Amino acid sequence: MTTLITHHLSLLLASALLLFTACEPGSERRPGIDNPREELLRARAMNRDYVPFTTDSVMKEVAGYYDRHGTSSERAEAHYLLGCAYRDLGEAPQALQCYHEAVAYADTTADGNLLFRIYGQMAELYDAQNLPHDEIAVMQEIQRLALKEHDSLMYIRALELMTKPYYKLADTAKVIETIWEAHRLYTERGDSQKAVNAFATLAHIMVKRGQLAEADSLLREFETKSGLFDDSGNIRRGHEMYYYIRGNYFLRAGKTDAAEEFFRRLLFVPGLDADACRGLLSVFQKRRELDSIAKYALLFEAAVDSLNDSRSMETVHQMAALYDYHRYQQKADMEELAAAEARGRANIAIVLTVLLGIAACILFIRYRKGKQKEMDRLSKECLVISGMLAKARMELDEVRKAAEERVNEAQSHDTLEAEMQEKLEEKTNEVKELEGRLQQIEEHYRYITHLSSMEKRKNSEAVRAIRAKTEWRHGAKLPTADDWIKLTNQFRLDFPHYYTTLVQGKKLATNELRTCMLLMLDFKEGEIAVLLDVKPQRVTNIKKRVNTKLFADSSATTLVSNILEASKVV
């Protein structure tokens, strides 16, 4: 049932937020901007005409210019308009980032109207992303600003719009309280039409509770005072959810004919066919008309399936827009933290965090010490074995010389004593055994130091700078051209054999080379997709293409192993 109230309350949101904001301007990409001030004025003018952005390039240049040369008000407006560009392009995280930056730049003593628009845009985004707590927090900011600006109408409208997120949170008591408070404030202003705007929503809650008399009274006030109805009793376009609420009232009151009439009015209203079929199905169930029940059960099922498909697509788009998205507004409620219970929980969390941090540090230190201890042990053992080997080789040489002298004296190998031959074989075996042991120690030592070196090289400053870009956190952006240049130079120095394999013949395009470097630096495909600003499937396709170019292998999964094999040092 959330559908109908969400739809009805969205009408309030769509109409009232026009005071806060509007769609933002669009422009085609041009080779640079000659006059940033002119572009800012142009954007502001197109905003009034509700022309959406088609690119963010111009406003990025404008915002960058005013970051260096503008006043606080100009910077705030530039970042606000850039946020609107991201909003129109479906990039919610970047839009919120820009809005937060605009709020930080705004001079609250002079930019009240701009702040209203910024907060309005933030509220719309939070509503679209189904984040009611954040939406309520923004509306409260609007109320505080309205009080400061002595704008009572803005204060009341912000209060009225809070009914929608409260309804999403299933806080019916807060919805009722908010509607009556808004009604009281509108009445004090002498605005009877706005005072009853939310009475249809309130009536729906009363119908669900079975309080039909109260519901009928609220609906009659809505019908007579809202100014939304024509002489024939038809409500203004965009407010048709009233028909469902009134039809549901008649259904609960046992007046099925009247209920059917109102439900049928919804059949041809876009987006409300599921509610119409639901209502008509309830009417025919109450009348026990089996043929009509069967008909509208099928129609209701089809309408619900269509609605669910649409919502599933919206959810997918929202999740994609918010990939690895860290929430932007993280303000603590200091009054609640002052309470003893909350303070206790916070202290416990801090203690646990510190203990976990200490434990992690101890484990890391022990690991490093253990590794160094093993390296020191191998180094000492290597020194000892080397000394023993040198001594054994000297003794072997002495035995050989002695044996040669005996042979020369006897002029025959047959005269070599058995004891001397046994001693020669013993020393020869000892030398071979020590040489094999020394080789094992050296290989083990090289392996340990190689792993350490690989870890350090894969965690260089250039790599860390790129890896930080894979998280949508406050301030994070896609890598710049300078970032890629630094990474490429560092990769060439740290991994010359990989780099030679990749650049020989100059077969790879820029994104192909970058993908290979990131793979060899242990980046995941999802991270690579974020850094290249492409879909994950595109990364898989790039891997196949590179593997085909370099190794005549069309598989994506064997690319890394092929690079490793081709880069072996002979």
Coordinates of C-alpha atoms in Angstrom, one line a residue:
M1 CA 0.0 0.0 0.0
T2 CA 3.0 2.2 0.2
T3 CA 2.6 2.8 -3.6
L4 CA -0.4 5.0 -3.4
I5 CA 0.8 7.2 -0.6
T6 CA 4.2 7.5 -2.1
H7 CA 2.6 8.6 -5.4
H8 CA 0.3 11.0 -3.6
L9 CA 3.1 12.6 -1.5
S10 CA 5.4 12.8 -4.5
L11 CA 3.0 15.3 -5.9
L12 CA 3.7 17.5 -2.9
L13 CA 7.4 16.9 -3.3
A14 CA 7.4 17.7 -7.1
S15 CA 5.4 20.9 -6.6
A16 CA 7.0 22.4 -3.5
L17 CA 10.6 21.7 -4.4
L18 CA 10.2 23.9 -7.4
L19 CA 10.8 26.7 -4.9
F20 CA 14.1 25.2 -4.1
T21 CA 15.5 24.1 -7.5
A22 CA 14.9 23.4 -11.1
C23 CA 16.4 21.3 -13.8
E24 CA 19.8 22.6 -14.9
P25 CA 21.2 23.7 -18.2
G26 CA 22.8 21.6 -20.8
S27 CA 25.3 22.4 -23.5
E28 CA 27.4 20.6 -26.1
R29 CA 31.1 20.2 -25.6
R30 CA 33.1 23.1 -26.9
P31 CA 36.8 23.5 -27.2
G32 CA 37.3 25.4 -23.9
I33 CA 35.5 28.5 -22.6
D34 CA 36.3 32.1 -23.3
N35 CA 34.2 33.8 -20.7
P36 CA 33.5 31.9 -17.5
R37 CA 31.2 34.6 -16.2
E38 CA 29.1 34.4 -19.4
E39 CA 28.9 30.6 -19.1
L40 CA 27.7 30.9 -15.4
L41 CA 25.0 33.4 -16.4
R42 CA 24.0 31.3 -19.4
A43 CA 23.7 28.3 -17.1
R44 CA 21.6 30.3 -14.6
A45 CA 19.3 31.5 -17.4
M46 CA 18.8 28.0 -18.9
N47 CA 18.0 26.8 -15.4
R48 CA 14.9 28.9 -15.4
D49 CA 13.9 27.2 -18.7
Y50 CA 14.3 23.7 -17.3
V51 CA 16.8 22.7 -19.9
P52 CA 18.8 19.6 -18.7
F53 CA 22.5 19.2 -18.9
T54 CA 23.9 16.8 -21.6
T55 CA 27.5 17.1 -20.5
D56 CA 29.5 18.2 -17.5
S57 CA 32.5 19.5 -19.3
V58 CA 31.7 23.2 -19.5
M59 CA 30.6 23.5 -15.9
K60 CA 33.7 21.6 -14.7
E61 CA 35.8 24.3 -16.4
V62 CA 33.6 27.0 -14.9
A63 CA 33.8 25.5 -11.4
G64 CA 37.6 25.2 -11.7
Y65 CA 37.9 28.8 -12.8
Y66 CA 35.9 30.1 -9.9
D67 CA 37.8 27.9 -7.4
R68 CA 40.8 29.9 -8.4
H69 CA 39.4 33.4 -9.0
G70 CA 35.8 33.6 -7.7
T71 CA 34.1 34.8 -4.6
S72 CA 32.5 32.4 -2.2
S73 CA 29.1 33.0 -3.7
E74 CA 30.4 32.4 -7.3
R75 CA 32.1 29.2 -6.2
A76 CA 29.0 28.0 -4.4
E77 CA 26.8 28.6 -7.5
A78 CA 29.3 27.0 -9.9
H79 CA 29.6 23.9 -7.8
Y80 CA 25.8 23.8 -7.4
L81 CA 25.3 23.9 -11.2
L82 CA 28.0 21.3 -11.7
G83 CA 26.1 19.1 -9.2
C84 CA 23.0 19.5 -11.3
A85 CA 24.9 18.5 -14.4
Y86 CA 25.9 15.2 -12.7
R87 CA 22.3 14.8 -11.5
D88 CA 21.0 15.1 -15.1
L89 CA 23.7 12.6 -16.2
G90 CA 22.6 10.1 -13.6
E91 CA 25.7 10.4 -11.4
A92 CA 24.1 10.8 -8.0
P93 CA 27.3 10.4 -5.9
Q94 CA 29.1 13.2 -7.8
A95 CA 26.1 15.4 -7.6
L96 CA 25.9 15.1 -3.9
Q97 CA 29.6 15.7 -3.6
C98 CA 29.2 19.0 -5.5
Y99 CA 26.2 20.0 -3.5
H100 CA 28.1 19.5 -0.3
E101 CA 31.0 21.5 -1.7
A102 CA 28.5 24.3 -2.7
V103 CA 27.1 24.4 0.9
A104 CA 30.6 24.6 2.3
Y105 CA 31.4 27.6 -0.1
A106 CA 28.1 29.4 0.4
D107 CA 28.1 32.5 2.6
T108 CA 25.1 31.8 4.8
T109 CA 24.7 35.5 5.5
A110 CA 24.0 36.3 1.9
D111 CA 23.3 33.1 0.0
G112 CA 20.0 32.0 1.6
N113 CA 18.1 31.5 -1.7
L114 CA 21.0 29.5 -3.2
L115 CA 21.1 27.3 -0.1
F116 CA 17.4 26.7 -0.4
R117 CA 18.0 25.4 -4.0
I118 CA 21.0 23.3 -3.0
Y119 CA 19.2 21.6 -0.1
G120 CA 16.1 21.1 -2.4
Q121 CA 18.3 19.3 -4.9
M122 CA 19.8 17.1 -2.2
A123 CA 16.3 16.2 -0.9
E124 CA 15.2 15.2 -4.4
L125 CA 18.3 12.9 -4.8
Y126 CA 17.8 11.3 -1.3
D127 CA 14.1 10.8 -2.2
A128 CA 15.1 9.1 -5.5
Q129 CA 17.7 6.9 -3.8
N130 CA 15.2 5.9 -1.1
L131 CA 17.2 7.4 1.8
P132 CA 14.4 8.8 4.0
H133 CA 16.7 9.5 7.0
D134 CA 19.0 11.7 4.9
E135 CA 15.9 13.4 3.3
I136 CA 14.5 14.3 6.7
A137 CA 17.9 15.7 7.8
V138 CA 18.1 17.9 4.7
M139 CA 14.5 19.1 5.3
Q140 CA 15.4 20.1 8.8
E141 CA 18.4 22.1 7.4
I142 CA 15.9 23.9 5.2
Q143 CA 13.7 24.6 8.2
R144 CA 16.6 26.0 10.2
L145 CA 17.6 28.2 7.3
A146 CA 14.0 29.3 6.8
L147 CA 13.8 30.4 10.4
K148 CA 17.0 32.3 10.0
E149 CA 15.7 34.0 6.8
H150 CA 12.3 34.6 8.4
D151 CA 10.7 32.7 5.6
S152 CA 7.7 31.1 7.3
L153 CA 6.2 29.7 4.0
M154 CA 9.4 27.8 3.2
Y155 CA 9.5 26.5 6.8
I156 CA 5.9 25.1 6.5
R157 CA 6.5 23.6 3.1
A158 CA 9.6 21.8 4.3
L159 CA 7.6 20.5 7.3
E160 CA 4.9 19.3 4.9
L161 CA 7.3 17.5 2.6
M162 CA 8.7 15.5 5.6
T163 CA 5.5 13.4 5.6
K164 CA 6.8 11.4 2.6
P165 CA 10.1 10.1 4.2
Y166 CA 8.2 9.5 7.5
Y167 CA 5.7 7.4 5.5
K168 CA 8.6 5.5 3.9
L169 CA 9.8 4.7 7.4
A170 CA 6.3 3.4 8.4
D171 CA 6.2 6.1 11.1
T172 CA 2.4 6.7 10.8
A173 CA 2.2 8.6 14.1
K174 CA 4.9 11.1 12.8
V175 CA 3.0 11.5 9.5
I176 CA -0.2 12.4 11.3
E177 CA 1.6 14.8 13.6
T178 CA 3.4 16.5 10.7
I179 CA 0.2 16.9 8.6
W180 CA -1.7 18.5 11.5
E181 CA 1.2 20.8 12.4
A182 CA 1.4 21.9 8.8
H183 CA -2.4 22.4 8.7
R184 CA -2.2 24.6 11.8
L185 CA 0.6 26.8 10.5
Y186 CA -1.1 27.2 7.1
T187 CA -4.3 28.1 8.8
E188 CA -2.6 30.7 10.9
R189 CA -1.3 32.3 7.6
G190 CA -4.9 32.3 6.3
D191 CA -4.1 29.8 3.5
S192 CA -7.0 27.4 3.7
Q193 CA -6.2 25.7 0.3
K194 CA -2.7 24.6 1.4
A195 CA -3.9 23.8 4.8
V196 CA -5.9 20.8 3.4
N197 CA -3.5 19.7 0.8
A198 CA -2.4 16.6 2.8
F199 CA -5.8 15.7 4.0
A200 CA -6.2 13.0 1.3
T201 CA -3.2 11.3 2.7
L202 CA -4.5 11.6 6.2
A203 CA -7.9 10.3 5.1
H204 CA -6.2 7.2 3.7
I205 CA -4.6 6.5 7.0
M206 CA -8.0 6.9 8.7
V207 CA -9.6 4.5 6.2
K208 CA -6.9 1.9 6.9
R209 CA -7.6 2.3 10.6
G210 CA -11.4 1.9 10.1
Q211 CA -12.1 5.4 11.2
L212 CA -14.5 6.1 8.4
A213 CA -16.3 9.1 9.8
E214 CA -13.0 10.9 10.3
A215 CA -11.9 9.9 6.8
D216 CA -15.1 11.2 5.2
S217 CA -14.8 14.5 7.1
L218 CA -11.2 15.0 5.9
L219 CA -12.0 14.1 2.3
R220 CA -14.9 16.5 2.2
E221 CA -12.7 19.3 3.4
F222 CA -10.1 18.3 0.8
E223 CA -12.8 18.4 -1.9
T224 CA -14.3 21.7 -0.9
K225 CA -11.2 23.7 0.1
S226 CA -8.2 22.4 -1.9
G227 CA -9.2 24.2 -5.2
L228 CA -8.1 21.1 -7.2
F229 CA -11.6 20.1 -8.5
D230 CA -13.6 21.4 -11.4
D231 CA -17.4 21.8 -11.5
S232 CA -17.9 18.2 -12.6
G233 CA -16.0 16.9 -9.6
N234 CA -12.9 15.9 -11.5
I235 CA -9.6 16.5 -9.8
R236 CA -6.7 18.3 -11.5
R237 CA -4.3 16.2 -13.5
G238 CA -1.5 14.8 -11.4
H239 CA -3.6 14.4 -8.3
E240 CA -5.7 11.3 -9.4
M241 CA -4.6 9.2 -6.4
Y242 CA -7.5 10.9 -4.7
Y243 CA -9.8 8.7 -6.7
Y244 CA -8.2 5.6 -5.1
I245 CA -8.5 7.0 -1.6
R246 CA -12.1 8.0 -2.1
G247 CA -12.9 4.6 -3.7
N248 CA -11.3 2.8 -0.9
Y249 CA -13.4 4.8 1.6
F250 CA -16.6 3.8 -0.2
L251 CA -15.5 0.2 -0.4
R252 CA -14.9 0.1 3.4
A253 CA -18.2 1.8 3.9
G254 CA -20.1 -0.9 1.9
K255 CA -20.9 1.4 -1.1
T256 CA -19.5 -0.8 -3.8
D257 CA -21.2 1.1 -6.7
A258 CA -19.6 4.4 -5.7
A259 CA -16.3 2.6 -5.1
E260 CA -16.4 1.0 -8.5
E261 CA -17.0 4.4 -10.2
F262 CA -13.9 6.0 -8.5
F263 CA -11.7 3.0 -9.2
R264 CA -12.6 3.0 -12.9
R265 CA -11.5 6.6 -13.2
L266 CA -7.9 5.3 -12.5
L267 CA -7.8 2.8 -15.2
F268 CA -6.5 5.1 -17.9
V269 CA -4.2 7.2 -15.6
P270 CA -0.5 6.3 -16.4
G271 CA 1.2 4.5 -13.5
L272 CA -2.0 4.0 -11.5
D273 CA -3.5 1.0 -13.4
A274 CA -2.3 -1.5 -10.8
D275 CA -4.2 0.5 -8.1
A276 CA -7.3 0.7 -10.3
C277 CA -7.2 -3.1 -10.8
R278 CA -6.6 -3.8 -7.2
G279 CA -9.6 -1.6 -6.2
L280 CA -11.9 -3.2 -8.8
L281 CA -10.8 -6.7 -7.8
S282 CA -11.8 -5.8 -4.2
V283 CA -15.2 -4.5 -5.3
F284 CA -16.0 -7.7 -7.3
Q285 CA -14.8 -9.9 -4.5
K286 CA -17.1 -8.2 -2.1
R287 CA -20.0 -8.7 -4.6
R288 CA -18.9 -12.3 -5.4
E289 CA -19.0 -11.7 -9.1
L290 CA -16.7 -14.6 -10.2
D291 CA -16.3 -13.6 -13.9
S292 CA -15.2 -10.1 -13.0
I293 CA -13.0 -11.4 -10.2
A294 CA -11.2 -13.6 -12.7
K295 CA -10.8 -10.8 -15.2
Y296 CA -9.4 -8.2 -12.9
A297 CA -7.2 -10.7 -11.1
L298 CA -5.4 -11.3 -14.3
L299 CA -5.3 -7.5 -15.1
F300 CA -4.0 -6.8 -11.6
E301 CA -1.3 -9.4 -11.9
A302 CA -0.2 -8.0 -15.3
A303 CA -0.1 -4.5 -13.9
V304 CA 1.9 -5.5 -10.9
D305 CA 4.4 -7.4 -13.0
S306 CA 4.9 -4.4 -15.2
L307 CA 5.3 -2.2 -12.1
N308 CA 7.8 -4.6 -10.6
D309 CA 9.8 -4.8 -13.8
S310 CA 10.0 -1.0 -13.8
R311 CA 11.0 -0.8 -10.2
S312 CA 13.6 -3.5 -10.7
M313 CA 15.2 -1.5 -13.5
E314 CA 15.2 1.6 -11.3
T315 CA 16.8 -0.3 -8.5
V316 CA 19.5 -1.6 -10.8
H317 CA 20.3 2.0 -12.0
Q318 CA 20.4 3.3 -8.4
M319 CA 22.7 0.6 -7.3
A320 CA 25.0 1.2 -10.3
A321 CA 25.1 4.9 -9.6
L322 CA 26.0 4.3 -6.0
Y323 CA 28.8 1.6 -6.6
D324 CA 31.4 1.4 -3.6
Y325 CA 29.3 4.9 -2.7
H326 CA 30.2 6.1 0.7
R327 CA 27.4 8.2 2.3
Y328 CA 28.3 11.9 2.1
Q329 CA 26.5 13.4 5.1
Q330 CA 27.9 12.0 8.3
K331 CA 26.9 14.4 11.0
A332 CA 26.6 13.1 14.6
D333 CA 23.7 14.1 16.8
M334 CA 25.5 15.7 19.7
E335 CA 22.4 15.9 21.9
E336 CA 21.9 12.1 21.7
L337 CA 25.6 11.5 22.3
A338 CA 25.3 13.5 25.5
A339 CA 22.9 10.9 26.9
A340 CA 24.6 8.4 29.2
E341 CA 23.6 5.3 27.2
A342 CA 24.8 6.6 23.9
R343 CA 28.0 7.8 25.4
G344 CA 28.6 4.4 26.9
R345 CA 28.1 2.7 23.6
A346 CA 30.5 5.2 21.9
N347 CA 33.2 4.6 24.6
I348 CA 32.9 0.8 24.2
A349 CA 33.2 1.1 20.4
I350 CA 36.3 3.3 20.8
V351 CA 37.9 0.9 23.3
L352 CA 37.2 -2.1 21.0
T353 CA 38.5 -0.2 18.0
V354 CA 41.7 0.8 19.8
L355 CA 42.2 -2.8 21.0
L356 CA 41.7 -4.2 17.6
G357 CA 44.1 -1.6 16.2
I358 CA 46.7 -2.5 18.8
A359 CA 46.2 -6.3 18.1
A360 CA 46.6 -5.6 14.3
C361 CA 49.8 -3.6 14.9
I362 CA 51.2 -6.3 17.2
L363 CA 50.5 -9.0 14.6
F364 CA 52.0 -7.0 11.9
I365 CA 55.1 -6.2 13.9
R366 CA 55.5 -9.9 14.8
Y367 CA 55.1 -10.8 11.2
R368 CA 57.8 -8.3 10.2
K369 CA 60.1 -9.4 13.0
G370 CA 59.6 -13.1 12.2
K371 CA 60.4 -12.5 8.5
Q372 CA 63.5 -10.5 9.4
K373 CA 64.5 -13.2 11.9
E374 CA 64.2 -15.9 9.2
M375 CA 66.3 -13.8 6.8
D376 CA 68.9 -13.3 9.5
R377 CA 69.0 -17.0 10.3
L378 CA 69.4 -17.9 6.6
S379 CA 72.1 -15.3 6.3
K380 CA 74.1 -16.8 9.2
E381 CA 73.5 -20.3 8.0
C382 CA 74.7 -19.3 4.6
L383 CA 77.9 -17.8 6.1
V384 CA 78.5 -21.0 8.1
I385 CA 77.9 -23.4 5.1
S386 CA 80.1 -21.2 2.9
G387 CA 82.9 -21.5 5.4
M388 CA 82.5 -25.2 5.7
L389 CA 82.4 -25.5 1.9
A390 CA 85.6 -23.5 1.5
K391 CA 87.3 -25.7 4.1
A392 CA 86.0 -28.9 2.4
R393 CA 87.2 -27.8 -1.0
M394 CA 90.7 -27.0 0.4
E395 CA 90.8 -30.5 2.0
L396 CA 89.6 -32.1 -1.3
D397 CA 92.4 -30.3 -3.1
E398 CA 95.0 -31.6 -0.6
V399 CA 93.7 -35.1 -0.9
R400 CA 93.8 -34.9 -4.7
K401 CA 97.4 -33.5 -4.6
A402 CA 98.4 -36.3 -2.3
A403 CA 96.8 -38.9 -4.5
E404 CA 98.5 -37.5 -7.6
E405 CA 101.9 -37.6 -5.9
R406 CA 101.3 -41.2 -4.9
V407 CA 100.3 -42.0 -8.5
N408 CA 103.4 -40.2 -9.9
E409 CA 105.7 -42.1 -7.5
A410 CA 104.1 -45.4 -8.4
Q411 CA 103.7 -44.5 -12.1
S412 CA 100.4 -46.5 -12.0
H413 CA 96.8 -45.9 -10.9
D414 CA 96.7 -49.4 -9.6
T415 CA 99.2 -48.6 -6.9
L416 CA 96.8 -46.0 -5.3
E417 CA 96.0 -47.2 -1.9
A418 CA 92.3 -48.1 -1.1
E419 CA 92.3 -45.8 1.9
M420 CA 93.4 -42.8 -0.2
Q421 CA 90.7 -43.5 -2.8
E422 CA 88.0 -43.8 -0.1
K423 CA 89.1 -40.5 1.4
L424 CA 89.0 -38.8 -2.0
E425 CA 85.4 -40.0 -2.6
E426 CA 84.4 -38.9 0.9
K427 CA 85.6 -35.4 0.4
T428 CA 84.1 -35.1 -3.0
N429 CA 80.7 -36.2 -1.7
E430 CA 81.0 -33.7 1.2
V431 CA 81.7 -30.8 -1.2
K432 CA 78.7 -31.7 -3.4
E433 CA 76.4 -32.0 -0.3
L434 CA 77.5 -28.6 1.0
E435 CA 77.1 -27.0 -2.5
G436 CA 73.6 -28.4 -2.7
R437 CA 72.7 -27.1 0.8
L438 CA 74.2 -23.7 0.0
Q439 CA 72.1 -23.4 -3.2
Q440 CA 68.9 -24.2 -1.3
I441 CA 69.7 -21.5 1.3
E442 CA 70.4 -19.0 -1.4
E443 CA 67.1 -19.8 -3.3
H444 CA 65.1 -19.6 -0.1
Y445 CA 66.7 -16.2 0.8
R446 CA 66.1 -14.8 -2.7
Y447 CA 62.5 -16.0 -2.5
I448 CA 61.8 -14.2 0.8
T449 CA 63.5 -10.9 -0.4
H450 CA 61.7 -11.2 -3.8
L451 CA 58.3 -11.3 -2.1
S452 CA 59.2 -8.4 0.1
S453 CA 60.3 -6.4 -2.9
M454 CA 57.2 -7.3 -4.9
E455 CA 55.0 -6.2 -2.0
K456 CA 56.8 -2.9 -1.8
R457 CA 56.7 -2.3 -5.6
K458 CA 53.0 -3.1 -5.8
N459 CA 52.4 -0.6 -3.0
S460 CA 54.4 2.3 -4.3
E461 CA 53.2 5.9 -4.0
A462 CA 51.9 6.0 -7.6
V463 CA 50.0 2.7 -7.1
R464 CA 48.5 3.9 -3.9
A465 CA 47.3 7.1 -5.5
I466 CA 45.5 5.1 -8.3
R467 CA 44.1 2.6 -5.8
A468 CA 42.5 5.4 -3.8
K469 CA 40.4 6.3 -6.8
T470 CA 38.5 3.0 -6.7
E471 CA 36.4 4.2 -3.7
W472 CA 33.5 6.6 -4.0
R473 CA 34.4 8.6 -0.9
H474 CA 34.4 12.3 -0.2
G475 CA 36.8 14.0 -2.6
A476 CA 37.6 10.9 -4.8
K477 CA 37.7 11.4 -8.5
L478 CA 38.8 9.5 -11.6
P479 CA 42.5 9.3 -12.2
T480 CA 43.9 12.3 -14.1
A481 CA 46.3 12.2 -17.0
D482 CA 49.1 13.0 -14.6
D483 CA 48.1 10.1 -12.4
W484 CA 48.4 7.7 -15.3
I485 CA 51.7 9.1 -16.4
K486 CA 53.2 8.6 -12.9
L487 CA 51.8 5.1 -12.7
T488 CA 53.2 4.1 -16.2
N489 CA 56.7 5.5 -15.3
Q490 CA 56.7 3.7 -12.0
F491 CA 55.5 0.5 -13.6
R492 CA 58.3 0.7 -16.2
L493 CA 60.9 1.1 -13.4
D494 CA 59.6 -1.5 -11.0
F495 CA 58.5 -4.2 -13.6
P496 CA 60.8 -3.7 -16.7
H497 CA 60.2 -7.3 -18.0
Y498 CA 56.4 -6.9 -17.8
Y499 CA 56.6 -3.5 -19.4
T500 CA 58.8 -4.7 -22.3
T501 CA 56.4 -7.6 -23.0
L502 CA 53.5 -5.2 -23.1
V503 CA 55.0 -2.4 -25.3
Q504 CA 57.0 -4.5 -27.8
G505 CA 55.6 -3.9 -31.2
K506 CA 53.5 -1.0 -29.9
K507 CA 50.3 -3.1 -30.4
L508 CA 48.3 -2.0 -27.4
A509 CA 46.0 1.0 -27.2
T510 CA 46.1 3.3 -24.1
N511 CA 43.2 1.6 -22.2
E512 CA 44.6 -1.8 -23.1
L513 CA 48.1 -1.0 -21.7
R514 CA 46.5 0.5 -18.6
T515 CA 44.3 -2.6 -18.1
C516 CA 47.4 -4.9 -18.3
M517 CA 49.4 -2.7 -15.8
L518 CA 46.5 -2.7 -13.3
L519 CA 46.1 -6.5 -13.6
M520 CA 49.8 -7.1 -12.9
L521 CA 49.5 -4.8 -9.9
D522 CA 46.7 -7.1 -8.5
F523 CA 43.7 -4.8 -9.2
K524 CA 40.4 -6.5 -9.5
E525 CA 38.3 -6.2 -12.7
G526 CA 35.6 -4.2 -10.8
E527 CA 38.3 -1.8 -9.7
I528 CA 39.7 -1.5 -13.2
A529 CA 36.2 -0.7 -14.5
V530 CA 35.8 2.1 -12.0
L531 CA 39.3 3.6 -12.9
L532 CA 38.7 3.4 -16.7
D533 CA 35.0 4.6 -16.3
V534 CA 33.7 1.6 -18.2
K535 CA 31.4 -1.4 -17.5
P536 CA 33.0 -4.6 -16.0
Q537 CA 32.1 -6.5 -19.2
R538 CA 34.2 -4.0 -21.2
V539 CA 37.3 -4.9 -19.0
T540 CA 36.7 -8.6 -19.9
N541 CA 36.6 -7.7 -23.6
I542 CA 39.8 -5.6 -23.3
K543 CA 41.6 -8.6 -21.8
K544 CA 40.5 -10.9 -24.6
R545 CA 41.6 -8.3 -27.2
V546 CA 45.1 -7.9 -25.6
N547 CA 45.5 -11.7 -25.2
T548 CA 44.7 -12.1 -28.9
K549 CA 47.1 -9.3 -30.0
L550 CA 50.1 -10.4 -27.9
F551 CA 49.7 -14.2 -27.6
A552 CA 47.1 -15.3 -30.2
D553 CA 44.9 -16.5 -27.3
S554 CA 41.3 -15.3 -27.3
S555 CA 40.7 -16.2 -23.7
A556 CA 40.4 -13.5 -21.0
T557 CA 41.4 -15.7 -18.1
T558 CA 44.9 -16.6 -19.4
L559 CA 46.1 -13.1 -20.0
V560 CA 48.1 -12.7 -16.7
S561 CA 49.7 -16.2 -16.9
N562 CA 50.7 -15.5 -20.5
I563 CA 52.3 -12.2 -19.5
L564 CA 54.2 -13.9 -16.7
E565 CA 55.4 -16.7 -19.0
A566 CA 56.5 -14.2 -21.7
S567 CA 58.3 -12.0 -19.1
K568 CA 60.5 -14.7 -17.6
V569 CA 64.2 -13.8 -17.5
V570 CA 66.3 -16.4 -19.1

